[in-house]
Short mmCIF file of C-alpha atoms and ligand atoms in Angstrom, two decimals:
data_model
loop_
_atom_site.label_atom_id
_atom_site.label_comp_id
_atom_site.label_asym_id
_atom_site.label_seq_id
_atom_site.Cartn_x
_atom_site.Cartn_y
_atom_site.Cartn_z
CA MET K 1 14.11 5.03 7.02
CA ARG K 2 12.57 5.11 3.62
CA LEU K 3 10.58 2.24 2.38
CA VAL K 4 8.22 1.22 -0.49
CA LEU K 5 5.48 -1.67 0.55
CA LEU K 6 4.35 -3.48 -2.69
CA GLY K 7 1.34 -6.09 -2.29
CA ALA K 8 -2.04 -7.07 -4.31
CA PRO K 9 -5.07 -5.41 -3.29
CA GLY K 10 -6.30 -7.30 -0.30
CA ALA K 11 -2.81 -8.52 0.60
CA GLY K 12 -3.18 -6.44 3.81
CA LYS K 13 -0.85 -3.41 2.69
CA GLY K 14 -2.77 -0.84 4.87
CA THR K 15 -2.60 -2.80 7.81
CA GLN K 16 1.30 -3.59 7.65
CA CYS K 17 1.93 0.05 6.85
CA LYS K 18 0.35 1.11 10.02
CA HIS K 19 2.56 -1.38 12.06
CA ILE K 20 5.71 -0.65 10.21
CA ALA K 21 5.19 3.13 10.54
CA ALA K 22 4.15 2.73 14.64
CA GLN K 23 7.32 0.62 15.04
CA TYR K 24 9.69 2.97 13.54
CA GLY K 25 8.07 6.09 13.91
CA LEU K 26 7.71 6.79 9.92
CA LEU K 27 5.42 8.52 8.07
CA HIS K 28 2.40 6.58 6.36
CA LEU K 29 2.18 7.88 2.88
CA SER K 30 -0.85 6.20 1.36
CA SER K 31 -1.50 7.44 -2.36
CA GLY K 32 -5.29 6.62 -1.78
CA ASP K 33 -5.50 8.63 1.51
CA ILE K 34 -3.70 11.87 -0.15
CA LEU K 35 -5.68 11.52 -3.26
CA ARG K 36 -8.77 11.62 -1.11
CA LYS K 37 -7.27 14.54 1.04
CA GLU K 38 -6.61 16.54 -2.01
CA ARG K 39 -9.94 16.10 -3.38
CA ALA K 40 -11.86 16.66 0.04
CA ALA K 41 -9.63 19.95 0.31
CA GLY K 42 -10.28 21.24 -3.31
CA THR K 43 -6.66 21.71 -3.90
CA LYS K 44 -5.51 22.33 -7.70
CA LEU K 45 -4.12 18.80 -7.64
CA GLY K 46 -7.33 17.49 -6.18
CA LYS K 47 -9.59 19.19 -8.84
CA LYS K 48 -7.63 17.95 -11.69
CA ALA K 49 -7.64 14.47 -10.22
CA GLN K 50 -11.31 14.48 -9.72
CA GLN K 51 -11.88 15.55 -13.34
CA PHE K 52 -10.11 12.28 -14.38
CA MET K 53 -12.12 10.22 -11.80
CA ASP K 54 -15.35 11.87 -12.94
CA SER K 55 -15.00 10.91 -16.42
CA GLY K 56 -14.09 7.36 -15.33
CA VAL K 57 -10.59 7.19 -16.25
CA LEU K 58 -7.36 6.24 -14.15
CA VAL K 59 -5.77 9.47 -12.83
CA PRO K 60 -2.57 9.51 -15.03
CA ASP K 61 0.89 9.22 -13.68
CA GLU K 62 1.95 13.07 -13.78
CA VAL K 63 -1.00 13.91 -11.52
CA ILE K 64 -0.12 10.93 -8.92
CA LEU K 65 3.77 11.93 -9.26
CA GLU K 66 2.99 15.58 -8.49
CA MET K 67 0.97 14.83 -5.48
CA MET K 68 3.34 12.20 -4.12
CA ALA K 69 6.39 14.52 -4.73
CA GLU K 70 4.83 17.09 -2.56
CA ALA K 71 3.95 14.75 0.20
CA ILE K 72 7.43 13.12 0.27
CA LYS K 73 9.19 16.51 0.40
CA LYS K 74 7.44 17.43 3.37
CA ALA K 75 8.03 14.06 5.17
CA PRO K 76 10.16 14.19 8.26
CA ALA K 77 13.71 13.33 8.40
CA VAL K 78 13.17 10.04 10.21
CA GLY K 79 11.60 8.74 7.05
CA PHE K 80 8.41 7.27 5.52
CA ILE K 81 6.71 4.42 4.11
CA LEU K 82 4.95 4.30 0.90
CA ASP K 83 1.45 2.83 0.28
CA GLY K 84 -0.10 2.53 -2.92
CA PHE K 85 2.72 4.18 -4.78
CA PRO K 86 4.86 3.56 -7.11
CA ARG K 87 2.32 1.51 -8.85
CA THR K 88 3.97 1.50 -12.35
CA VAL K 89 7.90 1.20 -13.51
CA ASN K 90 7.57 4.95 -14.81
CA GLN K 91 6.38 5.96 -11.43
CA ALA K 92 9.55 4.07 -9.70
CA VAL K 93 11.89 5.74 -12.14
CA HIS K 94 10.39 9.07 -11.34
CA LEU K 95 10.46 8.43 -7.55
CA ASP K 96 14.38 7.49 -7.57
CA LYS K 97 15.08 10.66 -9.46
CA LEU K 98 13.15 12.66 -6.76
CA LEU K 99 14.98 11.17 -4.14
CA ALA K 100 18.34 11.18 -5.78
CA ALA K 101 17.70 14.96 -6.12
CA GLY K 102 17.61 15.37 -2.40
CA ASP K 103 20.72 12.94 -2.25
CA ARG K 104 18.67 10.03 -0.87
CA THR K 105 17.56 6.62 -1.78
CA LEU K 106 14.99 4.02 -0.91
CA ASP K 107 16.15 1.84 1.93
CA ALA K 108 14.27 -1.22 1.28
CA VAL K 109 11.41 -2.52 -0.77
CA LEU K 110 9.19 -5.00 0.95
CA ASN K 111 6.93 -7.26 -1.31
CA LEU K 112 3.83 -8.61 0.43
CA LYS K 113 3.48 -12.27 -1.56
CA ILE K 114 0.14 -13.98 -1.41
CA ASP K 115 -1.65 -16.36 -3.94
CA ASP K 116 -4.33 -14.86 -5.85
CA ARG K 117 -6.95 -17.36 -4.76
CA ILE K 118 -6.43 -16.30 -0.98
CA VAL K 119 -6.95 -12.66 -1.66
CA ALA K 120 -9.90 -13.31 -3.69
CA LYS K 121 -11.50 -15.16 -1.00
CA ARG K 122 -10.67 -12.51 1.36
CA MET K 123 -12.16 -9.64 -0.56
CA THR K 124 -15.18 -11.36 -1.85
CA GLY K 125 -16.00 -12.72 1.41
CA ARG K 126 -16.28 -9.13 3.07
CA ARG K 127 -19.74 -7.46 4.04
CA SER K 128 -20.20 -3.95 4.91
CA CYS K 129 -22.55 -2.18 6.99
CA PRO K 130 -24.32 0.39 4.51
CA GLN K 131 -25.12 2.55 8.07
CA CYS K 132 -22.13 2.66 10.22
CA GLY K 133 -19.34 1.29 7.45
CA ALA K 134 -18.42 -1.47 9.73
CA VAL K 135 -16.68 -4.59 7.83
CA TYR K 136 -17.22 -7.86 8.41
CA HIS K 137 -16.36 -11.23 6.63
CA ILE K 138 -18.51 -14.37 6.01
CA GLU K 139 -15.61 -16.80 7.40
CA ASN K 140 -12.95 -14.83 9.28
CA LEU K 141 -14.89 -11.86 10.87
CA ARG K 142 -18.58 -13.18 11.34
CA PRO K 143 -21.23 -10.86 12.73
CA LYS K 144 -23.45 -12.44 15.87
CA VAL K 145 -26.28 -12.86 13.57
CA GLU K 146 -25.69 -13.59 9.83
CA GLY K 147 -26.06 -10.96 7.48
CA VAL K 148 -26.70 -8.22 10.37
CA CYS K 149 -24.73 -5.43 11.68
CA ASP K 150 -23.75 -6.07 15.45
CA ASN K 151 -23.88 -2.34 15.76
CA ASP K 152 -27.31 -1.14 14.43
CA GLY K 153 -29.16 -4.10 12.89
CA ALA K 154 -28.71 -3.06 9.58
CA ALA K 155 -28.50 -5.47 6.56
CA LEU K 156 -24.85 -6.08 5.59
CA VAL K 157 -23.96 -5.83 1.70
CA GLN K 158 -21.30 -6.76 -0.34
CA ARG K 159 -19.88 -3.39 -1.61
CA PRO K 160 -19.56 -3.43 -5.72
CA ASP K 161 -15.69 -3.30 -5.01
CA ASP K 162 -15.68 -6.45 -3.39
CA GLY K 163 -17.77 -8.35 -6.33
CA PRO K 164 -16.11 -11.37 -7.95
CA GLU K 165 -15.72 -9.75 -11.41
CA VAL K 166 -14.18 -6.55 -10.03
CA VAL K 167 -11.58 -8.32 -7.81
CA ALA K 168 -10.64 -10.62 -10.63
CA ASN K 169 -10.12 -7.41 -12.76
CA ARG K 170 -8.13 -5.65 -10.02
CA LEU K 171 -6.07 -8.46 -9.73
CA LYS K 172 -5.07 -8.97 -13.33
CA THR K 173 -4.44 -5.19 -13.37
CA TYR K 174 -2.20 -5.56 -10.41
CA HIS K 175 -0.34 -8.28 -12.07
CA GLN K 176 0.25 -6.62 -15.44
CA GLN K 177 1.49 -3.14 -13.79
CA THR K 178 3.33 -4.44 -10.81
CA GLU K 179 5.31 -7.45 -11.98
CA PRO K 180 7.46 -5.41 -13.83
CA LEU K 181 7.88 -3.34 -10.92
CA VAL K 182 8.93 -6.13 -8.63
CA ASP K 183 11.48 -6.87 -11.20
CA TYR K 184 12.59 -3.26 -11.27
CA TYR K 185 13.19 -3.21 -7.47
CA LYS K 186 14.65 -6.74 -7.38
CA ASN K 187 17.63 -5.37 -9.65
CA ASN K 188 17.77 -2.06 -7.55
CA GLY K 189 18.64 -2.16 -4.16
CA THR K 190 17.27 -3.93 -1.11
CA PHE K 191 14.20 -5.96 -1.91
CA PHE K 192 12.48 -8.57 0.51
CA ASP K 193 9.68 -11.00 -0.27
CA ILE K 194 7.31 -11.54 2.39
CA ASP K 195 4.98 -14.12 2.84
CA ALA K 196 1.61 -12.35 3.40
CA ASP K 197 -0.71 -15.28 4.11
CA GLY K 198 -1.40 -15.74 8.10
CA ASP K 199 -1.84 -13.73 11.08
CA PRO K 200 -1.14 -10.04 10.48
CA ASP K 201 1.06 -9.83 13.75
CA ARG K 202 3.23 -12.52 12.59
CA ILE K 203 3.57 -11.16 9.28
CA SER K 204 4.75 -7.76 10.86
CA SER K 205 7.14 -9.52 13.26
CA LEU K 206 8.63 -11.20 10.05
CA ILE K 207 8.95 -7.37 8.59
CA PHE K 208 10.54 -6.37 11.82
CA GLU K 209 13.25 -8.94 11.70
CA LYS K 210 14.21 -7.93 8.10
CA LEU K 211 14.30 -4.39 8.99
CA ASP K 212 16.14 -4.51 12.35
CA ALA K 213 18.58 -6.67 10.43
CA LEU K 214 18.98 -4.16 7.72
CA VAL K 215 19.33 -0.99 10.25
CA ASN K 216 22.03 -3.23 12.60
CA SER K 217 23.92 -4.57 9.75
CA PRO K 218 27.59 -3.40 9.71
CA GLU K 219 27.24 -2.17 5.93
CA ALA K 220 23.89 -0.27 6.99
CA ASN K 221 23.44 3.16 5.48
CA LYS K 222 24.87 5.34 8.38
CA ASP K 223 21.89 7.71 7.54
CA VAL K 224 19.39 5.03 8.55
CA LYS K 225 21.22 4.41 11.88
CA ARG K 226 21.27 8.17 12.36
CA LYS K 227 17.75 8.83 12.04
CA LEU K 228 16.43 5.56 14.09
ZN1 ZN J 301 -23.71 -0.93 11.14
#
């Protein structure tokens, strides 16, 4: 099964991808993780990406595309779930071409839908431990003592990424880039909107229902069935 998971920053993409990958035995391909690994390993692509990041500009489509194409080609036959990619319509068009070249298509695109105000609250409420990296939340995941890490007693901080202005900007960018992507996928194949406000396990069950129905439907791609 080949899947794409879309969703705003803070919508819970990482968690849901892990659940889906575990449930169906898929490879979880996170563009952020792959980028970090390439950089850490100092590969040609990693170095290229690093140059852009050092100068404070977004890593261009072509570098991301090359990196993801390599990862997708190496993916096992059982399939994969893409996380953080594609991010633009241009990337989606290239992904379709890449899959078509191997006589493949995407089986489904899942879109985690959630109100901006809710994700903003989720993200700006996060507090992190500068010593051990533990993450807390001022409402949902409080430390035993306010403002202090349970593990080592360090004072918790709000990472710059979780500040209100940065969060607002990330959401704005997401909507600008991704709303056209949602339209692209709605008109191209199997697309599911998933209500992503609530308990992560309940959201996973909603997703599993959709995917099970897809796999078991009489019209289901024989390819999908065989590989599951
Ligand atoms: Zn700590």
